[in-house]
Structure formats: C-alpha cells, structure tokens
mmCIF file of C-alpha atoms in Angstrom:
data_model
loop_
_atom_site.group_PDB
_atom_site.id
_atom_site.type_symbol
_atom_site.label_atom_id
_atom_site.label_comp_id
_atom_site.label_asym_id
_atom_site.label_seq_id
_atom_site.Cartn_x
_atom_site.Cartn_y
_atom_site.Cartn_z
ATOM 1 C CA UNK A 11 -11.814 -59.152 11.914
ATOM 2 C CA UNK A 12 -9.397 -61.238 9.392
ATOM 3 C CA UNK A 13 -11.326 -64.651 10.807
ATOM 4 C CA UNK A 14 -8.560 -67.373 10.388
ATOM 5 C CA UNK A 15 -5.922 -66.387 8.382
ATOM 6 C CA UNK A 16 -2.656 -69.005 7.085
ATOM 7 C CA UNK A 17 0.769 -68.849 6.084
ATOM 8 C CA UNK A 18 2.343 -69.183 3.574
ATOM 9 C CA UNK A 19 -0.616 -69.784 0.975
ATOM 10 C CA UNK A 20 1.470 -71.954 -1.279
ATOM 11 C CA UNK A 21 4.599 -74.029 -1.035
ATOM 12 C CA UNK A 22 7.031 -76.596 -2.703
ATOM 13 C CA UNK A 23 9.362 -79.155 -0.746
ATOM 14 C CA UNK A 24 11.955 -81.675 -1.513
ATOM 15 C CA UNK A 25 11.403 -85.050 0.316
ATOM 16 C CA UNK A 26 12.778 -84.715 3.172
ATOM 17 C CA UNK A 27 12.691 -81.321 4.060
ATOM 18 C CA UNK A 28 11.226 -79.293 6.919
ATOM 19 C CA UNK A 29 8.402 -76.467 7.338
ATOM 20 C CA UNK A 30 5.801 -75.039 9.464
ATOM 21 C CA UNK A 31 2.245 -73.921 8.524
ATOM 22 C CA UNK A 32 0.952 -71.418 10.699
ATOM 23 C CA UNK A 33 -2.799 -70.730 11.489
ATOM 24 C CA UNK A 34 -4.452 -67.651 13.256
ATOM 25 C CA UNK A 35 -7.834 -66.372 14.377
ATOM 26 C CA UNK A 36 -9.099 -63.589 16.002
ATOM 27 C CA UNK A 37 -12.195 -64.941 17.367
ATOM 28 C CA UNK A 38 -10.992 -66.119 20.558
ATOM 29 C CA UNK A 39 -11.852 -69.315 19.571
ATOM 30 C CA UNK A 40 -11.145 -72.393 21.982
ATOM 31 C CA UNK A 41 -10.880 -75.044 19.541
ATOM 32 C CA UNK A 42 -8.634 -75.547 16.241
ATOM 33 C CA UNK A 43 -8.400 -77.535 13.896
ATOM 34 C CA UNK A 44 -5.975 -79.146 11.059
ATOM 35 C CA UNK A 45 -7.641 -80.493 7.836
ATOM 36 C CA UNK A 46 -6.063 -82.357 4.992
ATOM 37 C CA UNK A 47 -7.663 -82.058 1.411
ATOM 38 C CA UNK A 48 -7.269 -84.607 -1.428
ATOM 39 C CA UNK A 49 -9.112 -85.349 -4.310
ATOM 40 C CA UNK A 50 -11.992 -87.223 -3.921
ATOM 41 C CA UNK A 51 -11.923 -87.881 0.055
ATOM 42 C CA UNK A 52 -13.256 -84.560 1.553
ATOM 43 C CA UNK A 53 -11.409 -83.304 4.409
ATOM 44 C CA UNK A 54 -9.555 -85.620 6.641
ATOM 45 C CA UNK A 55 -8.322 -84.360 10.001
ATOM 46 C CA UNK A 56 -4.683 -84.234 11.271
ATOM 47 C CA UNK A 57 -4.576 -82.743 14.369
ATOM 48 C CA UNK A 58 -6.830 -80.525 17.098
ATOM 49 C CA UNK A 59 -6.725 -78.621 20.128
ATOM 50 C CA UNK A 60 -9.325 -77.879 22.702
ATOM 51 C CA UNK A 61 -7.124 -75.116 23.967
ATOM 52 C CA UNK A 62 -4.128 -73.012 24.479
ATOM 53 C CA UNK A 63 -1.280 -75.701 25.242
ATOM 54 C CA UNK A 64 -3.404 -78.325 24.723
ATOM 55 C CA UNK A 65 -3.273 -80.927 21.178
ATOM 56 C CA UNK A 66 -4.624 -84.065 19.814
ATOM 57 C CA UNK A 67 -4.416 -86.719 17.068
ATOM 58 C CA UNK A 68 -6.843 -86.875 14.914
ATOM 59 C CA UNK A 69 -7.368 -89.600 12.070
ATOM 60 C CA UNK A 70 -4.286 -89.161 10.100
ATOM 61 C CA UNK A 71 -1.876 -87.880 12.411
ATOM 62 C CA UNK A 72 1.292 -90.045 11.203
ATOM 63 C CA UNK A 73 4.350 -87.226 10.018
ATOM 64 C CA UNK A 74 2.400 -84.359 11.311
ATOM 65 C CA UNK A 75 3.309 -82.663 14.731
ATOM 66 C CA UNK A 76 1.424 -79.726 16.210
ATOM 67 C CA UNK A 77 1.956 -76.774 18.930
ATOM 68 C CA UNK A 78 -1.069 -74.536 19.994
ATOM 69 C CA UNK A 79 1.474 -72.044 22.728
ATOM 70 C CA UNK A 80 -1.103 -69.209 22.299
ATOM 71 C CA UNK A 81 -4.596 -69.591 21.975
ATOM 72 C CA UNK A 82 -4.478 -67.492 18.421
ATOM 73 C CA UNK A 83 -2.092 -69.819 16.984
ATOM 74 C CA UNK A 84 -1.730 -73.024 16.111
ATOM 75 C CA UNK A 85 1.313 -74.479 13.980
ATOM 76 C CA UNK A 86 1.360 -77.698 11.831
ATOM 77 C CA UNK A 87 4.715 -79.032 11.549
ATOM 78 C CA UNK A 88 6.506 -81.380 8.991
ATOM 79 C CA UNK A 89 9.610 -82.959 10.234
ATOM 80 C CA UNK A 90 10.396 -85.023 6.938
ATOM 81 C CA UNK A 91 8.273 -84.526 4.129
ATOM 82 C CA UNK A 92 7.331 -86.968 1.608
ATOM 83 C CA UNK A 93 5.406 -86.925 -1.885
ATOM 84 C CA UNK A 94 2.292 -88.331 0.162
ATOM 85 C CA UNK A 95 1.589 -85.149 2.181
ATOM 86 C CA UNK A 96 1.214 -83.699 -1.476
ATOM 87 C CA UNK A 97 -2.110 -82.011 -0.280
ATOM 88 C CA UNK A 98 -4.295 -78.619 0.396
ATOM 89 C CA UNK A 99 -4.196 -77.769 4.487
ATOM 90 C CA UNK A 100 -6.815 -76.314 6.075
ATOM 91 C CA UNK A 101 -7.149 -74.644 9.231
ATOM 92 C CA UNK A 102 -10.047 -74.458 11.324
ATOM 93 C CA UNK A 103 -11.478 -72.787 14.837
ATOM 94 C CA UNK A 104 -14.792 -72.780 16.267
ATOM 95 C CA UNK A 105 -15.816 -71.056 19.884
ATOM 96 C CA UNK A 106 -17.177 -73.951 21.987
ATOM 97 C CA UNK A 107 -17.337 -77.499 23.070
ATOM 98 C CA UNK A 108 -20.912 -77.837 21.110
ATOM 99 C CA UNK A 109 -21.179 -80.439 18.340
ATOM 100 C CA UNK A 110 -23.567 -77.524 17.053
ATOM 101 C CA UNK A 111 -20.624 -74.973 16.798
ATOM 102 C CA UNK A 112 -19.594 -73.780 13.487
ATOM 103 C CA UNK A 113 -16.238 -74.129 12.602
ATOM 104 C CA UNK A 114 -14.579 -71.444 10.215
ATOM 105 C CA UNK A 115 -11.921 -72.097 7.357
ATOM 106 C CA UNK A 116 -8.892 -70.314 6.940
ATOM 107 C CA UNK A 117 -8.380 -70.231 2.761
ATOM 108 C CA UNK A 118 -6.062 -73.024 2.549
ATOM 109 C CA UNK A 119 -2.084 -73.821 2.078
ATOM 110 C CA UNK A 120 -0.981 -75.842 -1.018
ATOM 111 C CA UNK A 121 2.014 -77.788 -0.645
ATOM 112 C CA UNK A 122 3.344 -79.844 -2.848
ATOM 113 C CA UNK A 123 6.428 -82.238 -2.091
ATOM 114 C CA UNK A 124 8.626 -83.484 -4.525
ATOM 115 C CA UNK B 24 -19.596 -93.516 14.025
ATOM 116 C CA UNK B 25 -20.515 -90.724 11.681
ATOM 117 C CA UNK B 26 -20.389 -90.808 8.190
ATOM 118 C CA UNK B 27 -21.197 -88.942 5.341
ATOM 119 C CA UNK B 28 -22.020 -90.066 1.981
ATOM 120 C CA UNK B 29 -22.721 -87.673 -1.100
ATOM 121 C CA UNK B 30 -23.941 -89.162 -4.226
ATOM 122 C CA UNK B 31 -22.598 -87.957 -7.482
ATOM 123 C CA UNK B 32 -19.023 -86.285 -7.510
ATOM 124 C CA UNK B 33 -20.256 -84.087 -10.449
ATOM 125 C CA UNK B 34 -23.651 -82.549 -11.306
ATOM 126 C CA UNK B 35 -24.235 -80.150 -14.008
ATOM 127 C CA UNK B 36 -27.229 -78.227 -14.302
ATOM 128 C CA UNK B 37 -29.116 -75.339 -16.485
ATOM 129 C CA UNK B 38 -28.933 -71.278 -15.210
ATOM 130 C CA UNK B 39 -32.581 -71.064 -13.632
ATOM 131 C CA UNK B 40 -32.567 -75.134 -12.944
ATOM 132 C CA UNK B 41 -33.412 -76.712 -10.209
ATOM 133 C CA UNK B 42 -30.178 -77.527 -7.783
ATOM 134 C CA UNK B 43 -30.027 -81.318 -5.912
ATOM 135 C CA UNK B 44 -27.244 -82.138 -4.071
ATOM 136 C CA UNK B 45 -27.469 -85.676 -2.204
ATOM 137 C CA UNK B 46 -26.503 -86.467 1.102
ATOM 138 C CA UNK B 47 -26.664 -89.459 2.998
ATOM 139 C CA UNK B 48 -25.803 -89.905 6.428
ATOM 140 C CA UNK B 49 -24.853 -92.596 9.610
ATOM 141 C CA UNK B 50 -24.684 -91.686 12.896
ATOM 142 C CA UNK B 51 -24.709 -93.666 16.328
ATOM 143 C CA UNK B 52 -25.796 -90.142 17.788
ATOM 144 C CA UNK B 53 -28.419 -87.670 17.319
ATOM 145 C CA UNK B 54 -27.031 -86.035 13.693
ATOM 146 C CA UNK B 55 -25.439 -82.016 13.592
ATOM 147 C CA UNK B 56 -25.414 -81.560 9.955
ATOM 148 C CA UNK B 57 -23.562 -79.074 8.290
ATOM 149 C CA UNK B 58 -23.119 -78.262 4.439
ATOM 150 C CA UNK B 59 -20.333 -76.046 3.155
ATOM 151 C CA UNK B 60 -19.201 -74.325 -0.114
ATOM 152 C CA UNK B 61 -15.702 -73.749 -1.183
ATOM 153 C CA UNK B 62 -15.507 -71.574 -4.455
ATOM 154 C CA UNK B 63 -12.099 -72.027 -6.400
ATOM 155 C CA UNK B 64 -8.918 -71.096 -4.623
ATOM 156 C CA UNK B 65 -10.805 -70.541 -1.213
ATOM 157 C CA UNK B 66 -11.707 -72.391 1.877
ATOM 158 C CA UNK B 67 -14.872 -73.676 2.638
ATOM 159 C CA UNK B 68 -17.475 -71.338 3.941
ATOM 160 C CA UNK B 69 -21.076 -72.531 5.739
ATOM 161 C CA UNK B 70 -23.784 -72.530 4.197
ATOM 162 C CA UNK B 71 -26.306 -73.906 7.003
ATOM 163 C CA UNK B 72 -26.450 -76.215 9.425
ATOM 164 C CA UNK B 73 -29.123 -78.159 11.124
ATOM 165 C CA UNK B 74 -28.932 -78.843 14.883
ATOM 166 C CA UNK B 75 -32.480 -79.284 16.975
ATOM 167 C CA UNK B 76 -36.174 -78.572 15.482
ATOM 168 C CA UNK B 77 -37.377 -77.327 11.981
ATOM 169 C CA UNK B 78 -36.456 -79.826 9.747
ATOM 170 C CA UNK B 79 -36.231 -77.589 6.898
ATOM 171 C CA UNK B 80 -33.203 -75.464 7.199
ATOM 172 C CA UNK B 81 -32.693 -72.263 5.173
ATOM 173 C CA UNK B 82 -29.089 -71.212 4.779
ATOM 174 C CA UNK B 83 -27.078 -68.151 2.611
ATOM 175 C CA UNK B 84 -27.444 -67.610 -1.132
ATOM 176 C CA UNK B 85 -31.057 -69.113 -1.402
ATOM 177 C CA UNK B 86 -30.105 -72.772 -0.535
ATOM 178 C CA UNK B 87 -32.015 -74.596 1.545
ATOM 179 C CA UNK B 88 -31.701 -78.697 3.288
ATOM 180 C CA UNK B 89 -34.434 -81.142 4.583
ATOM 181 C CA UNK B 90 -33.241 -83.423 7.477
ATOM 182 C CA UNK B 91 -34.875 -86.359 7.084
ATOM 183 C CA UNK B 92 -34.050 -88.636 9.946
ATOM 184 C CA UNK B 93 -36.141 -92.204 8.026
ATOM 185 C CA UNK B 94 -34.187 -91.318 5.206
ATOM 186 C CA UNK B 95 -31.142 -90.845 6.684
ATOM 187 C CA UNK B 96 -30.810 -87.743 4.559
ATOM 188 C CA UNK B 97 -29.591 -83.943 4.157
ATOM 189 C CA UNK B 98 -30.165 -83.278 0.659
ATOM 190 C CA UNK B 99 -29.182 -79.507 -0.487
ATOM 191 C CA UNK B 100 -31.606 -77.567 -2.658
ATOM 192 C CA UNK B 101 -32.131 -74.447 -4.631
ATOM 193 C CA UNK B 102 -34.842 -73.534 -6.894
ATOM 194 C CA UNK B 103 -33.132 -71.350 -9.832
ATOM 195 C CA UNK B 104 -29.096 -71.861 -10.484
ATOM 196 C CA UNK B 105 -27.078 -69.058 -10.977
ATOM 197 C CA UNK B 106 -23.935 -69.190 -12.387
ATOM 198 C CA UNK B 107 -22.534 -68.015 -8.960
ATOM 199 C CA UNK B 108 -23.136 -71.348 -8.058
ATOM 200 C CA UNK B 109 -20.433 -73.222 -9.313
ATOM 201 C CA UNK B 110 -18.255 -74.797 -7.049
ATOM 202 C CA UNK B 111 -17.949 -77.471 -4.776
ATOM 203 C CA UNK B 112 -20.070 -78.583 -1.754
ATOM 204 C CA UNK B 113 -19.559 -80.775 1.078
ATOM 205 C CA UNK B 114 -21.842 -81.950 3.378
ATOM 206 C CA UNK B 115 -20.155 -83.010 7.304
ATOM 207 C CA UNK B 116 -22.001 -84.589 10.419
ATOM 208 C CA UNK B 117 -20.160 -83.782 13.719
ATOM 209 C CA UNK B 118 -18.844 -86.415 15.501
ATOM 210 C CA UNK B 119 -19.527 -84.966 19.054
ATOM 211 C CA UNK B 120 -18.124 -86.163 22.388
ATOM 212 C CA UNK B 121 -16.576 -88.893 20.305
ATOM 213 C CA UNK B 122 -13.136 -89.635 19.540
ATOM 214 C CA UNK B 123 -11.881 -86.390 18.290
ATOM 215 C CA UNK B 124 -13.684 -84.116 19.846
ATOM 216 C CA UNK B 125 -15.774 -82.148 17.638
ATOM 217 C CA UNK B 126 -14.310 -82.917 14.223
ATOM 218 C CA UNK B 127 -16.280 -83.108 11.195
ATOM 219 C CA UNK B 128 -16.743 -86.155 9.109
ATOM 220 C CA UNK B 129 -17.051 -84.894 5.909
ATOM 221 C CA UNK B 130 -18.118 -86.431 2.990
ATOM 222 C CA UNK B 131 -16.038 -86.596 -0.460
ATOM 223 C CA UNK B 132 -17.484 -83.245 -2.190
ATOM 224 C CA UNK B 133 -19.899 -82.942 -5.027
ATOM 225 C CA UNK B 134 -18.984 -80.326 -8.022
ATOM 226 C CA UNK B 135 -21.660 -78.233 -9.287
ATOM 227 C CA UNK B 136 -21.307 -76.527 -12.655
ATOM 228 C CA UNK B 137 -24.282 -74.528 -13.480
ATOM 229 C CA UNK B 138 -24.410 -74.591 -17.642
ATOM 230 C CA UNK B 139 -25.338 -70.841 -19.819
#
C-alpha cells in the first residue's frame, strides 16, 4: 500500500495564478482531510470530507475550494493565489467517524507564491 | 472547544538524556489525544494516541505519554535520546462531533534536537 500519496511535492506560483493539489489513499478511507502548515501555528485545517461527493469548510477555508468525485481522491484547488497561501499542505484520511480514528499524512506539498 | 498547548518551541537535550515534551490541553469533551512526529521533509507520522483506560500510553520508538486529566496534561517521554530523535512533535486533541467533524486541533510543534 502507498498510504496517502500527493502531487506535485513542490511548487512555485505568481499571484494570481491557478493550480490543483491532488491527494490519494488506498485505504478506503471515508474521511479526508486538508491541512495548512506555517511556522509556529501547527496545522490548521482548510477543508474535509466525510465522503465521496461530499466537502466541508474547515477553519481557514477563505481562497481554497475542494472536490472529493471519488472516494480515493480529493483535490485542493487555488483559484487566485496570493503570497499568504505561502505554506506546506498536507493531506490527510482516516477510516471512520470515531474521534479515536487515526488519521494518516500524506508527505506534504510546498508551495510558495510569489 | 479543544485546544492544545505545547510549552517550549525548542528543547535540546544530551544522546542517552531524558526526553520531556509538554502538553497542555482544553477540552469541553472527554479528551482523544494524539502525538505525532514529522522528521525533516516528511509528513507527520503517529506516534500514540490515548483514547479510553490506561492512562499511561506506550507508543513507537520507545516513547511513551501520561494522560493526566487534573493536570490537564499529555506530556511525551522517553528515557535515553537517540539522535534519531530529532525532529519535530506535535501533540492534537480531536475535536469530535464538533464543528468540523473529526479534525485535529493541533498544537504549535515543539523541536527536539538531541546534542552528541
């Protein structure tokens, strides 16, 4: 099994422009998950889904948009990037509805927006 | 709603020393606590997690956590550093049933260099 995999691992954007992160797993996990990493303030989530065709804000959800069409996938979208989204993304899954369930990392995206 | 606080955003120990990472917690619900590692360059990996009963959790690589529900408190141990050790942990409570789902509120990381 590859776990959660996510492409591309690195990236560089001009303000303004466009992209897609995608995430994987082949756990046949329910839930997914979209983590923003910065300095000093842990991980902060973007976006979730509880299921295939199914997505949710999370805390900072402002200039992110999400689409979970298959229940392996689920893409992170920036319509207009700007400097502030300057971050590590992390991508998440974990089986059940359980607070108790573990949730496994996929290694990470940098992007960094000029 | 959950939070996490870890005290110190670097500690630096000794090869063989004692390792003490501190973790403070607040929760309106009965606490899931997790703590994770990420090594350089990597995503974050469990390490253990404490849910229901023993108190004393014993996780991968030797490390081991006390929940300690009048403290408030999840602190990460290990008896002898290894250099392997380096990296950075965070500790997370799961905000369950709450507003997002399951998410984890994780707190801001805490560096560990172990010294030769």
């Amino acid at each position: 099994n590859a776990g959660v995999t996510q492409t591309p691992k690195f990236r560089v954007l001009k303000t303004g422009q466009s992209m897609t992160l995608l995430c994987a797993q082949d756990m046949n996990h329910e839930y997914m998950y979209w983590y923003r990493q910065d300095p000093g303030m842990g991980l902060r989530l973007i976006h979730y889904s509880v299921g295939e065709g199914t997505t949710a804000k999370g805390e900072v959800p402002d200039g992110y948009n999400v689409s979970r069409l298959k229940k392996q996938n689920f893409l992170l979208g920036l319509e207009s990037a700007a400097p502030s989204q300057t971050s590590v993304y992390f991508c998440a899954s974990s089986y059940g509805t359980g607070g108790t369930d573990t949730q496994y990392f996929g290694p990470g995206t940098r992007l960094t927006v000029l | 709603a959950q939070s996490v606080t870890q005290l110190g955003s670097h500690v630096s120990v000794s090869e063989g020393a004692l390792v003490l990472l501190r973790c403070n917690y607040s929760s309106s619900v009965p606490p899931y606590l997790f703590w994770y590692v990420q090594y350089p360059n990597q995503g974050l990996q469990l390490l253990l997690k404490y849910t229901t009963g023993a108190t004393l959790v014993k996780g991968i690589n030797g490390f081991e956590a006390e929940f300690k529900k009048s403290e408030t408190s999840f602190h990460l141990t290990k008896p002898s550093a290894h250099m392997s050790d380096a990296a950075e942990y965070f500790c997370a409570v799961s905000a369950y049933g709450g507003e997002y789902g399951n998410k984890l509120v994780f707190g801001a990381g805490t560096i560990l260099r172990v010294k030769s």
